[in-house]
mmCIF file of C-alpha atoms in Angstrom:
data_model
loop_
_atom_site.group_PDB
_atom_site.id
_atom_site.type_symbol
_atom_site.label_atom_id
_atom_site.label_comp_id
_atom_site.label_asym_id
_atom_site.label_seq_id
_atom_site.Cartn_x
_atom_site.Cartn_y
_atom_site.Cartn_z
ATOM 1 C CA MET I 10 -26.892 -33.625 -2.317
ATOM 2 C CA ALA I 11 -23.410 -33.525 -1.212
ATOM 3 C CA VAL I 12 -22.619 -34.358 2.541
ATOM 4 C CA HIS I 13 -19.439 -32.539 4.039
ATOM 5 C CA TRP I 14 -19.619 -33.724 7.835
ATOM 6 C CA PRO I 15 -17.417 -35.626 10.367
ATOM 7 C CA ASN I 16 -18.445 -38.875 12.184
ATOM 8 C CA THR I 17 -21.604 -37.401 14.111
ATOM 9 C CA ILE I 18 -25.006 -38.594 14.262
ATOM 10 C CA GLU I 19 -26.074 -35.633 12.065
ATOM 11 C CA ALA I 20 -23.760 -37.342 9.358
ATOM 12 C CA VAL I 21 -25.809 -40.501 9.749
ATOM 13 C CA GLU I 22 -29.070 -38.621 9.918
ATOM 14 C CA LEU I 23 -28.249 -37.047 6.569
ATOM 15 C CA LEU I 24 -27.041 -39.883 4.547
ATOM 16 C CA PHE I 25 -29.933 -41.988 5.532
ATOM 17 C CA GLY I 26 -32.380 -39.170 4.778
ATOM 18 C CA ILE I 27 -30.985 -38.537 1.507
ATOM 19 C CA PHE I 28 -31.338 -42.414 0.910
ATOM 20 C CA LYS I 29 -34.889 -42.789 1.924
ATOM 21 C CA ALA I 30 -36.116 -39.492 -0.124
ATOM 22 C CA GLY I 31 -34.862 -41.411 -3.092
ATOM 23 C CA LEU I 32 -31.983 -38.671 -3.754
ATOM 24 C CA ILE I 33 -28.389 -39.403 -4.465
ATOM 25 C CA ALA I 34 -25.547 -38.764 -1.534
ATOM 26 C CA VAL I 35 -22.266 -37.470 -2.329
ATOM 27 C CA PRO I 36 -20.034 -37.958 0.722
ATOM 28 C CA ILE I 37 -17.091 -35.412 0.506
ATOM 29 C CA ASN I 38 -13.827 -36.473 2.091
ATOM 30 C CA LEU I 39 -12.988 -33.883 4.986
ATOM 31 C CA ARG I 40 -9.385 -33.856 3.964
ATOM 32 C CA LEU I 41 -9.772 -32.234 0.673
ATOM 33 C CA LYS I 42 -9.050 -28.852 -0.412
ATOM 34 C CA PRO I 43 -11.489 -26.361 -2.001
ATOM 35 C CA ALA I 44 -10.503 -26.878 -5.724
ATOM 36 C CA GLU I 45 -11.039 -30.688 -5.272
ATOM 37 C CA ILE I 46 -14.202 -29.965 -3.370
ATOM 38 C CA ALA I 47 -15.445 -27.917 -6.379
ATOM 39 C CA TYR I 48 -14.521 -30.643 -8.669
ATOM 40 C CA GLN I 49 -16.718 -33.163 -7.077
ATOM 41 C CA PHE I 50 -19.501 -30.564 -6.620
ATOM 42 C CA ARG I 51 -19.455 -29.907 -10.313
ATOM 43 C CA HIS I 52 -18.849 -33.680 -11.673
ATOM 44 C CA SER I 53 -21.424 -34.803 -9.351
ATOM 45 C CA GLU I 54 -24.069 -31.869 -10.428
ATOM 46 C CA ALA I 55 -24.773 -31.377 -6.838
ATOM 47 C CA VAL I 56 -27.364 -28.779 -6.233
ATOM 48 C CA LEU I 57 -27.306 -28.613 -2.449
ATOM 49 C CA CYS I 58 -24.513 -29.150 0.100
ATOM 50 C CA PHE I 59 -24.821 -30.227 3.869
ATOM 51 C CA SER I 60 -21.217 -28.901 5.700
ATOM 52 C CA GLU I 61 -20.767 -29.060 9.329
ATOM 53 C CA PRO I 62 -19.854 -25.698 10.630
ATOM 54 C CA ALA I 63 -16.032 -26.255 11.177
ATOM 55 C CA VAL I 64 -15.432 -27.557 7.770
ATOM 56 C CA ALA I 65 -18.137 -25.094 6.037
ATOM 57 C CA PRO I 66 -15.638 -22.451 4.992
ATOM 58 C CA LEU I 67 -13.940 -24.960 2.737
ATOM 59 C CA ALA I 68 -17.361 -25.763 0.894
ATOM 60 C CA GLU I 69 -17.922 -22.027 0.598
ATOM 61 C CA GLN I 70 -14.871 -21.676 -1.272
ATOM 62 C CA ALA I 71 -15.540 -24.371 -3.407
ATOM 63 C CA ARG I 72 -18.942 -23.260 -4.068
ATOM 64 C CA GLU I 73 -17.680 -20.036 -6.028
ATOM 65 C CA SER I 74 -16.614 -21.859 -8.897
ATOM 66 C CA CYS I 75 -19.790 -24.073 -8.757
ATOM 67 C CA PRO I 76 -22.936 -22.206 -10.266
ATOM 68 C CA ALA I 77 -25.224 -25.035 -9.960
ATOM 69 C CA LEU I 78 -24.745 -25.739 -6.213
ATOM 70 C CA ARG I 79 -27.603 -23.553 -5.003
ATOM 71 C CA GLN I 80 -26.989 -23.609 -1.252
ATOM 72 C CA ILE I 81 -24.669 -24.722 1.617
ATOM 73 C CA LEU I 82 -26.512 -25.543 4.640
ATOM 74 C CA THR I 83 -24.603 -25.716 8.127
ATOM 75 C CA SER I 84 -27.435 -27.801 9.875
ATOM 76 C CA VAL I 85 -29.523 -30.817 9.626
ATOM 77 C CA PRO I 86 -33.089 -29.768 9.029
ATOM 78 C CA THR I 87 -35.819 -31.108 11.477
ATOM 79 C CA CYS I 88 -39.323 -32.375 10.275
ATOM 80 C CA HIS I 89 -42.379 -32.165 12.757
ATOM 81 C CA SER I 90 -44.891 -34.041 10.529
ATOM 82 C CA ALA I 91 -44.591 -37.488 8.445
ATOM 83 C CA ALA I 92 -42.840 -37.024 5.217
ATOM 84 C CA ASN I 93 -44.489 -38.427 2.202
ATOM 85 C CA LEU I 94 -41.369 -40.805 1.185
ATOM 86 C CA PRO I 95 -41.288 -42.149 -2.319
ATOM 87 C CA GLU I 96 -41.832 -45.845 -3.396
ATOM 88 C CA LEU I 97 -37.738 -46.334 -4.366
ATOM 89 C CA ASP I 98 -36.535 -48.612 -7.073
ATOM 90 C CA GLU I 99 -33.745 -50.749 -5.928
ATOM 91 C CA ASN I 100 -31.929 -50.063 -8.760
ATOM 92 C CA LEU I 101 -31.789 -46.259 -8.522
ATOM 93 C CA PRO I 102 -28.518 -44.906 -7.985
ATOM 94 C CA VAL I 103 -28.204 -43.980 -4.249
ATOM 95 C CA VAL I 104 -24.522 -42.764 -3.688
ATOM 96 C CA ILE I 105 -21.657 -41.424 -5.393
ATOM 97 C CA LEU I 106 -18.257 -42.551 -3.783
ATOM 98 C CA TYR I 107 -15.227 -40.739 -5.343
ATOM 99 C CA THR I 108 -12.247 -42.651 -5.519
ATOM 100 C CA SER I 109 -8.635 -42.074 -6.961
ATOM 101 C CA GLY I 110 -6.553 -44.105 -9.168
ATOM 102 C CA THR I 111 -4.445 -43.531 -12.238
ATOM 103 C CA THR I 112 -6.344 -40.726 -13.687
ATOM 104 C CA ALA I 113 -6.003 -37.089 -13.136
ATOM 105 C CA GLN I 114 -9.430 -36.691 -11.572
ATOM 106 C CA PRO I 115 -11.050 -38.925 -9.226
ATOM 107 C CA LYS I 116 -13.938 -41.129 -10.651
ATOM 108 C CA GLY I 117 -17.451 -41.284 -9.075
ATOM 109 C CA GLY I 118 -18.050 -44.949 -8.283
ATOM 110 C CA THR I 119 -22.164 -45.240 -8.235
ATOM 111 C CA HIS I 120 -23.887 -47.625 -6.134
ATOM 112 C CA THR I 121 -27.550 -48.317 -6.250
ATOM 113 C CA HIS I 122 -30.029 -49.231 -3.091
ATOM 114 C CA ARG I 123 -29.589 -52.630 -4.075
ATOM 115 C CA THR I 124 -25.510 -52.905 -4.413
ATOM 116 C CA LEU I 125 -25.540 -51.005 -1.008
ATOM 117 C CA ALA I 126 -27.770 -53.332 0.651
ATOM 118 C CA GLU I 127 -26.035 -56.351 -0.818
ATOM 119 C CA THR I 128 -22.778 -55.066 0.589
ATOM 120 C CA ALA I 129 -24.155 -54.687 4.045
ATOM 121 C CA ARG I 130 -25.464 -58.195 4.068
ATOM 122 C CA GLN I 131 -22.383 -59.515 2.812
ATOM 123 C CA ILE I 132 -20.349 -58.255 5.632
ATOM 124 C CA GLY I 133 -22.947 -58.053 8.167
ATOM 125 C CA THR I 134 -24.042 -61.848 8.113
ATOM 126 C CA ASN I 135 -20.394 -62.757 8.047
ATOM 127 C CA VAL I 136 -18.847 -61.071 10.787
ATOM 128 C CA LEU I 137 -21.628 -59.218 12.868
ATOM 129 C CA GLY I 138 -24.486 -60.387 15.146
ATOM 130 C CA GLU I 139 -27.378 -58.085 17.162
ATOM 131 C CA GLY I 140 -25.277 -57.833 20.195
ATOM 132 C CA ASP I 141 -22.345 -56.328 18.597
ATOM 133 C CA VAL I 142 -21.035 -52.947 19.401
ATOM 134 C CA VAL I 143 -19.237 -51.550 16.136
ATOM 135 C CA LEU I 144 -17.002 -48.825 16.246
ATOM 136 C CA VAL I 145 -16.534 -46.374 13.478
ATOM 137 C CA VAL I 146 -13.209 -44.845 13.440
ATOM 138 C CA THR I 147 -12.721 -43.922 9.795
ATOM 139 C CA SER I 148 -14.571 -41.344 8.059
ATOM 140 C CA LEU I 149 -18.107 -41.854 7.082
ATOM 141 C CA MET I 150 -17.665 -40.021 3.759
ATOM 142 C CA HIS I 151 -15.204 -42.586 2.689
ATOM 143 C CA ALA I 152 -16.541 -46.675 1.731
ATOM 144 C CA ALA I 153 -14.337 -48.157 4.154
ATOM 145 C CA ALA I 154 -16.557 -46.717 7.151
ATOM 146 C CA LEU I 155 -19.966 -46.542 5.304
ATOM 147 C CA ASN I 156 -19.966 -49.431 3.466
ATOM 148 C CA CYS I 157 -18.029 -51.826 5.779
ATOM 149 C CA VAL I 158 -18.877 -50.820 9.365
ATOM 150 C CA LEU I 159 -21.717 -48.618 9.459
ATOM 151 C CA LEU I 160 -24.392 -50.135 6.844
ATOM 152 C CA PRO I 161 -23.417 -53.663 8.000
ATOM 153 C CA ALA I 162 -24.077 -52.678 11.637
ATOM 154 C CA ILE I 163 -27.612 -51.310 10.798
ATOM 155 C CA TYR I 164 -28.247 -54.102 8.554
ATOM 156 C CA GLN I 165 -27.669 -56.575 11.385
ATOM 157 C CA GLY I 166 -29.201 -54.841 14.172
ATOM 158 C CA ALA I 167 -25.961 -54.168 16.002
ATOM 159 C CA THR I 168 -25.058 -50.851 17.884
ATOM 160 C CA ALA I 169 -22.533 -48.273 16.362
ATOM 161 C CA ALA I 170 -20.336 -45.951 18.481
ATOM 162 C CA LEU I 171 -18.564 -43.239 16.160
ATOM 163 C CA VAL I 172 -15.295 -41.511 16.735
ATOM 164 C CA PRO I 173 -15.900 -38.307 15.293
ATOM 165 C CA VAL I 174 -12.124 -37.684 14.156
ATOM 166 C CA PHE I 175 -9.614 -40.534 14.082
ATOM 167 C CA GLN I 176 -6.852 -40.333 17.256
ATOM 168 C CA PRO I 177 -5.504 -43.610 18.399
ATOM 169 C CA ALA I 178 -6.304 -42.589 22.020
ATOM 170 C CA ALA I 179 -9.607 -41.833 21.097
ATOM 171 C CA VAL I 180 -10.122 -45.020 19.593
ATOM 172 C CA LEU I 181 -8.898 -47.058 22.289
ATOM 173 C CA ASP I 182 -11.039 -44.866 25.050
ATOM 174 C CA ALA I 183 -14.087 -45.658 22.865
ATOM 175 C CA VAL I 184 -13.368 -49.554 22.701
ATOM 176 C CA GLU I 185 -13.080 -49.302 26.666
ATOM 177 C CA ARG I 186 -16.073 -47.114 27.366
ATOM 178 C CA PHE I 187 -18.513 -49.055 25.097
ATOM 179 C CA ARG I 188 -17.169 -52.384 25.259
ATOM 180 C CA CYS I 189 -17.116 -52.558 21.185
ATOM 181 C CA THR I 190 -16.716 -55.644 19.715
ATOM 182 C CA TYR I 191 -15.981 -55.125 16.164
ATOM 183 C CA THR I 192 -14.347 -52.583 13.982
ATOM 184 C CA GLY I 193 -12.876 -51.973 10.374
ATOM 185 C CA ILE I 194 -9.908 -50.124 9.933
ATOM 186 C CA LEU I 195 -7.260 -48.869 7.481
ATOM 187 C CA PRO I 196 -3.797 -50.647 7.867
ATOM 188 C CA ALA I 197 -2.086 -47.349 8.001
ATOM 189 C CA LEU I 198 -4.051 -46.202 11.038
ATOM 190 C CA LEU I 199 -3.879 -49.863 12.577
ATOM 191 C CA GLN I 200 -0.080 -48.862 13.025
ATOM 192 C CA PHE I 201 -1.093 -45.925 15.057
ATOM 193 C CA VAL I 202 -3.658 -47.833 17.408
ATOM 194 C CA VAL I 203 -0.907 -50.579 18.267
ATOM 195 C CA GLU I 204 1.313 -48.083 19.025
ATOM 196 C CA GLU I 205 -0.719 -46.049 21.381
ATOM 197 C CA GLN I 206 -2.029 -49.561 23.166
ATOM 198 C CA ILE I 207 1.754 -50.339 23.736
ATOM 199 C CA ARG I 208 2.234 -46.793 25.400
ATOM 200 C CA GLN I 209 -0.744 -46.725 27.107
ATOM 201 C CA PRO I 210 -2.730 -50.015 27.598
ATOM 202 C CA ARG I 211 -6.735 -49.983 27.598
ATOM 203 C CA ASP I 212 -9.174 -52.756 28.675
ATOM 204 C CA VAL I 213 -9.940 -54.058 24.875
ATOM 205 C CA SER I 214 -11.011 -57.482 26.132
ATOM 206 C CA SER I 215 -14.414 -56.936 24.450
ATOM 207 C CA MET I 216 -12.872 -56.961 21.118
ATOM 208 C CA ARG I 217 -13.673 -60.156 18.936
ATOM 209 C CA SER I 218 -13.347 -59.037 15.456
ATOM 210 C CA VAL I 219 -11.219 -56.519 13.716
ATOM 211 C CA ILE I 220 -11.331 -56.485 9.757
ATOM 212 C CA ALA I 221 -8.445 -54.385 7.839
ATOM 213 C CA GLY I 222 -8.232 -53.536 4.163
ATOM 214 C CA GLY I 223 -7.844 -50.969 1.687
ATOM 215 C CA ASP I 224 -4.064 -51.637 1.264
ATOM 216 C CA THR I 225 -1.924 -54.664 2.183
ATOM 217 C CA VAL I 226 -1.377 -55.427 5.929
ATOM 218 C CA PRO I 227 2.115 -56.126 6.534
ATOM 219 C CA VAL I 228 2.312 -59.655 8.623
ATOM 220 C CA SER I 229 4.536 -58.406 11.248
ATOM 221 C CA LEU I 230 1.876 -55.579 12.097
ATOM 222 C CA GLN I 231 -0.931 -58.374 12.263
ATOM 223 C CA GLU I 232 1.215 -60.068 14.498
ATOM 224 C CA ARG I 233 1.874 -57.093 16.682
ATOM 225 C CA PHE I 234 -1.693 -56.628 16.919
ATOM 226 C CA GLN I 235 -2.764 -59.673 18.020
ATOM 227 C CA LYS I 236 0.063 -59.888 20.746
ATOM 228 C CA HIS I 237 -1.594 -56.656 22.377
ATOM 229 C CA PHE I 238 -5.085 -56.906 21.638
ATOM 230 C CA GLY I 239 -5.690 -60.833 21.727
ATOM 231 C CA VAL I 240 -7.489 -61.065 18.550
ATOM 232 C CA PRO I 241 -6.320 -61.626 15.033
ATOM 233 C CA VAL I 242 -6.904 -59.073 12.304
ATOM 234 C CA GLN I 243 -9.111 -60.538 9.673
ATOM 235 C CA GLU I 244 -7.523 -58.910 6.446
ATOM 236 C CA VAL I 245 -10.212 -58.115 3.822
ATOM 237 C CA TYR I 246 -10.125 -56.956 0.092
ATOM 238 C CA GLY I 247 -12.387 -55.004 -1.808
ATOM 239 C CA MET I 248 -12.429 -51.320 -3.342
ATOM 240 C CA SER I 249 -15.083 -48.538 -3.535
ATOM 241 C CA GLU I 250 -16.359 -50.138 -6.364
ATOM 242 C CA SER I 251 -17.077 -53.302 -4.827
ATOM 243 C CA LEU I 252 -17.056 -54.699 -1.389
ATOM 244 C CA PRO I 253 -16.377 -57.355 -0.008
ATOM 245 C CA VAL I 254 -14.538 -59.573 -2.712
ATOM 246 C CA SER I 255 -12.883 -61.602 0.177
ATOM 247 C CA ILE I 256 -12.473 -61.835 3.982
ATOM 248 C CA ASN I 257 -10.304 -63.987 6.243
ATOM 249 C CA PRO I 258 -12.360 -66.393 7.831
ATOM 250 C CA ARG I 259 -11.875 -65.639 11.558
ATOM 251 C CA HIS I 260 -11.029 -69.140 12.769
ATOM 252 C CA ALA I 261 -8.913 -69.933 9.635
ATOM 253 C CA ILE I 262 -6.853 -66.926 9.036
ATOM 254 C CA ARG I 263 -3.961 -67.178 6.560
ATOM 255 C CA HIS I 264 -1.614 -64.260 7.337
ATOM 256 C CA GLY I 265 -0.471 -62.539 4.238
ATOM 257 C CA SER I 266 -3.725 -63.855 2.208
ATOM 258 C CA VAL I 267 -6.480 -61.235 1.951
ATOM 259 C CA GLY I 268 -9.018 -64.226 2.431
ATOM 260 C CA VAL I 269 -11.347 -66.422 0.756
ATOM 261 C CA PRO I 270 -13.621 -64.731 -2.039
ATOM 262 C CA ARG I 271 -16.977 -64.114 -0.914
ATOM 263 C CA VAL I 272 -18.076 -63.487 -4.581
ATOM 264 C CA GLU I 273 -17.205 -64.940 -8.191
ATOM 265 C CA THR I 274 -13.737 -64.368 -8.613
ATOM 266 C CA ARG I 275 -11.439 -64.971 -11.454
ATOM 267 C CA ILE I 276 -7.586 -64.082 -12.039
ATOM 268 C CA VAL I 277 -6.916 -63.397 -15.643
ATOM 269 C CA ASP I 278 -4.204 -62.225 -17.884
ATOM 270 C CA LEU I 279 -4.204 -59.310 -20.254
ATOM 271 C CA HIS I 280 -6.359 -60.877 -22.701
ATOM 272 C CA ASP I 281 -8.941 -62.186 -20.159
ATOM 273 C CA ARG I 282 -8.068 -65.560 -20.116
ATOM 274 C CA ASP I 283 -7.851 -67.343 -16.800
ATOM 275 C CA VAL I 284 -4.258 -67.871 -15.505
ATOM 276 C CA ALA I 285 -3.292 -71.285 -13.760
ATOM 277 C CA PRO I 286 -3.549 -71.790 -10.131
ATOM 278 C CA GLY I 287 -1.027 -70.230 -8.357
ATOM 279 C CA GLN I 288 -0.243 -67.648 -11.211
ATOM 280 C CA THR I 289 -0.571 -63.978 -10.851
ATOM 281 C CA GLY I 290 -3.030 -62.151 -13.034
ATOM 282 C CA GLU I 291 -5.585 -59.205 -12.627
ATOM 283 C CA ILE I 292 -8.366 -60.053 -10.243
ATOM 284 C CA VAL I 293 -11.594 -59.601 -11.787
ATOM 285 C CA VAL I 294 -15.306 -60.013 -9.777
ATOM 286 C CA ARG I 295 -18.956 -60.655 -10.447
ATOM 287 C CA SER I 296 -21.086 -59.665 -7.628
ATOM 288 C CA SER I 297 -24.493 -58.148 -6.757
ATOM 289 C CA SER I 298 -22.388 -55.635 -4.666
ATOM 290 C CA ASN I 299 -20.663 -54.216 -7.788
ATOM 291 C CA CYS I 300 -21.220 -50.686 -8.506
ATOM 292 C CA ILE I 301 -23.093 -49.725 -11.780
ATOM 293 C CA GLY I 302 -20.268 -47.751 -13.167
ATOM 294 C CA TYR I 303 -18.604 -44.493 -13.000
ATOM 295 C CA TRP I 304 -20.795 -41.262 -12.977
ATOM 296 C CA ASN I 305 -20.617 -39.348 -16.103
ATOM 297 C CA ASP I 306 -17.684 -41.347 -17.419
ATOM 298 C CA GLU I 307 -18.943 -43.746 -19.983
ATOM 299 C CA ALA I 308 -15.269 -44.784 -21.069
ATOM 300 C CA ALA I 309 -14.057 -45.539 -17.671
ATOM 301 C CA THR I 310 -17.177 -47.266 -17.162
ATOM 302 C CA ALA I 311 -16.953 -49.489 -20.077
ATOM 303 C CA ASN I 312 -13.160 -50.325 -19.154
ATOM 304 C CA LEU I 313 -14.256 -50.927 -15.484
ATOM 305 C CA LEU I 314 -17.520 -53.591 -16.557
ATOM 306 C CA ARG I 315 -16.561 -55.713 -19.242
ATOM 307 C CA GLY I 316 -18.464 -58.923 -20.076
ATOM 308 C CA GLY I 317 -20.323 -59.057 -16.695
ATOM 309 C CA TRP I 318 -17.176 -58.675 -14.667
ATOM 310 C CA LEU I 319 -16.010 -55.758 -12.854
ATOM 311 C CA HIS I 320 -11.845 -55.407 -13.729
ATOM 312 C CA THR I 321 -10.467 -54.327 -10.377
ATOM 313 C CA GLY I 322 -6.874 -53.321 -11.797
ATOM 314 C CA ASP I 323 -5.264 -55.108 -9.091
ATOM 315 C CA LEU I 324 -2.752 -58.271 -9.384
ATOM 316 C CA GLY I 325 -3.330 -61.478 -7.189
ATOM 317 C CA GLY I 326 -3.726 -65.150 -7.382
ATOM 318 C CA LEU I 327 -5.710 -67.940 -5.795
ATOM 319 C CA ASP I 328 -3.959 -70.886 -3.783
ATOM 320 C CA SER I 329 -4.870 -74.182 -3.867
ATOM 321 C CA ASP I 330 -7.181 -73.755 -0.885
ATOM 322 C CA GLY I 331 -9.001 -70.832 -2.402
ATOM 323 C CA TYR I 332 -7.437 -68.106 -0.543
ATOM 324 C CA LEU I 333 -6.682 -64.690 -2.474
ATOM 325 C CA TRP I 334 -3.332 -63.210 -2.390
ATOM 326 C CA PHE I 335 -3.074 -59.428 -3.223
ATOM 327 C CA ARG I 336 0.330 -58.952 -5.317
ATOM 328 C CA GLY I 337 0.020 -55.123 -6.203
ATOM 329 C CA ARG I 338 -1.754 -52.949 -8.799
ATOM 330 C CA LEU I 339 -1.655 -53.691 -12.509
ATOM 331 C CA LYS I 340 -0.192 -50.425 -13.347
ATOM 332 C CA GLN I 341 2.235 -50.408 -10.781
ATOM 333 C CA ILE I 342 4.082 -53.616 -11.715
ATOM 334 C CA ILE I 343 7.984 -53.119 -11.784
ATOM 335 C CA VAL I 344 9.360 -54.599 -14.908
ATOM 336 C CA ARG I 345 13.004 -55.306 -14.340
ATOM 337 C CA GLY I 346 15.092 -56.594 -17.244
ATOM 338 C CA GLY I 347 11.871 -58.321 -18.824
ATOM 339 C CA SER I 348 11.083 -59.689 -15.421
ATOM 340 C CA ASN I 349 7.630 -58.440 -13.378
ATOM 341 C CA ILE I 350 8.155 -57.574 -9.839
ATOM 342 C CA SER I 351 5.606 -56.687 -7.475
ATOM 343 C CA PRO I 352 6.257 -53.467 -5.138
ATOM 344 C CA GLN I 353 4.101 -55.329 -2.165
ATOM 345 C CA GLU I 354 6.198 -58.480 -2.206
ATOM 346 C CA VAL I 355 9.136 -56.307 -1.587
ATOM 347 C CA GLU I 356 7.568 -54.073 0.830
ATOM 348 C CA GLU I 357 6.713 -57.257 2.653
ATOM 349 C CA ALA I 358 10.301 -58.263 2.984
ATOM 350 C CA LEU I 359 11.281 -55.070 4.219
ATOM 351 C CA TYR I 360 8.450 -54.814 7.064
ATOM 352 C CA GLN I 361 10.119 -58.033 8.562
ATOM 353 C CA HIS I 362 13.101 -55.907 9.796
ATOM 354 C CA PRO I 363 12.507 -54.935 13.272
ATOM 355 C CA ALA I 364 13.539 -51.592 12.601
ATOM 356 C CA VAL I 365 11.260 -50.657 9.701
ATOM 357 C CA LEU I 366 8.077 -48.617 10.653
ATOM 358 C CA GLU I 367 6.650 -47.986 7.041
ATOM 359 C CA ALA I 368 8.035 -49.257 3.646
ATOM 360 C CA GLY I 369 6.989 -48.126 -0.016
ATOM 361 C CA VAL I 370 8.366 -49.269 -3.392
ATOM 362 C CA ILE I 371 8.274 -48.002 -6.766
ATOM 363 C CA GLY I 372 9.812 -48.586 -10.098
ATOM 364 C CA ALA I 373 12.479 -46.171 -11.391
ATOM 365 C CA PRO I 374 13.532 -45.676 -14.779
ATOM 366 C CA ASP I 375 16.871 -47.120 -15.857
ATOM 367 C CA ASN I 376 18.944 -47.140 -18.944
ATOM 368 C CA ILE I 377 19.896 -50.880 -18.980
ATOM 369 C CA TYR I 378 17.260 -52.783 -17.283
ATOM 370 C CA GLY I 379 14.429 -50.515 -18.264
ATOM 371 C CA GLU I 380 13.525 -50.395 -14.502
ATOM 372 C CA VAL I 381 14.912 -50.678 -11.192
ATOM 373 C CA VAL I 382 13.488 -51.221 -7.721
ATOM 374 C CA VAL I 383 13.667 -48.328 -5.235
ATOM 375 C CA ALA I 384 12.427 -48.642 -1.792
ATOM 376 C CA PHE I 385 11.499 -45.357 0.673
ATOM 377 C CA VAL I 386 11.642 -46.685 4.159
ATOM 378 C CA VAL I 387 10.562 -44.822 7.650
ATOM 379 C CA LEU I 388 12.383 -46.536 10.666
ATOM 380 C CA ARG I 389 10.964 -46.888 14.097
ATOM 381 C CA ALA I 390 11.953 -44.161 16.599
ATOM 382 C CA GLY I 391 14.942 -45.117 18.516
ATOM 383 C CA THR I 392 16.487 -47.554 16.017
ATOM 384 C CA SER I 393 18.923 -47.481 13.183
ATOM 385 C CA ALA I 394 19.546 -49.281 10.102
ATOM 386 C CA GLY I 395 21.908 -48.432 7.003
ATOM 387 C CA GLU I 396 21.161 -48.615 3.475
ATOM 388 C CA GLU I 397 23.357 -51.673 3.040
ATOM 389 C CA GLU I 398 21.997 -53.289 5.951
ATOM 390 C CA LEU I 399 18.416 -53.310 4.409
ATOM 391 C CA ARG I 400 19.751 -54.287 1.048
ATOM 392 C CA GLU I 401 21.220 -57.355 2.483
ATOM 393 C CA TYR I 402 18.223 -58.122 4.511
ATOM 394 C CA ALA I 403 16.168 -57.712 1.340
ATOM 395 C CA ARG I 404 18.757 -59.894 -0.682
ATOM 396 C CA GLN I 405 18.591 -62.916 1.893
ATOM 397 C CA ARG I 406 14.674 -63.083 1.325
ATOM 398 C CA LEU I 407 13.839 -62.176 -2.407
ATOM 399 C CA SER I 408 15.428 -63.209 -5.658
ATOM 400 C CA ASP I 409 18.392 -61.292 -6.652
ATOM 401 C CA TYR I 410 16.404 -59.564 -9.654
ATOM 402 C CA LYS I 411 14.030 -58.270 -7.048
#
């Protein structure tokens, strides 16, 4: 059962109705084009789609190449009598979360009732209480909002407020109006919220906890957020396939780290052998919130789940105090003249420059070194910084080969 809906109460009703009926929900990202939607319809074998009227034309276009999809509904059915709900096995699949990676098409991370409940318990008991008012700012069609915000709020008996479509002003207005205490947000969106608060401050004194993950949160952005909101950012680490892996303790935050693991976590080399403390390797986790694999993809599932451990494809390291440090993607590592370079480390150095708003680093082919480091930089409005200035700035903070 596909769900193609913005953040409204109807989306919540649809998702929980599907869960309680013992069916499988397939949340569809609202930013997808018809061809991308059609792939997820076909791959998930969806037979029905609920699509909000404003976005339904996209789903209708996608349906043209999906003969198995029987109907697209643009309203939520009402039930006037008690439904005969099935007894549910906690190990039955309940949701397919499509996630892009290094393959040509997204893979469908499949969760069960048990793994979703465990995710909600892990986050709910670590950061929420019954008196919290939780703000949902990213799309419920994505794991960041569904798994990390809405489900933990309901599990913990908190109140959830929904922002239909992300807009920085709408987020801050909701915090002020509903006296929100907690939210989860993506780092790229956090930047816009900070800029809006600087431009037109709201009363955000009710906030006590903000988690951010899905990508690295530059330390400079964390510092700016705390300055203007009065609370720290708790950086977290996880993915659609497993949430949460680690959370920064609110009263013992280590900036730059993605926190302390909440599940069994190892750092391994290419042969699945544990590396020494402080060394970089692949992050692998064993958790009751791990997905059970990729929908209709045995080969990808076998590569993901090996020997009882979920292989994240991410690089990281554990320090002597048990904090986890994210160091890039396994397949994004830059190898220059035989030396490994983490793109994230170079990005972090650039982010410290006062003129840099955004930075992205990749490896480019080179006839001598194999690869060289290339940075794409967006400057803050009203500032200036030339290429040589940024090179020198990075040179003062990084080894020469980086």
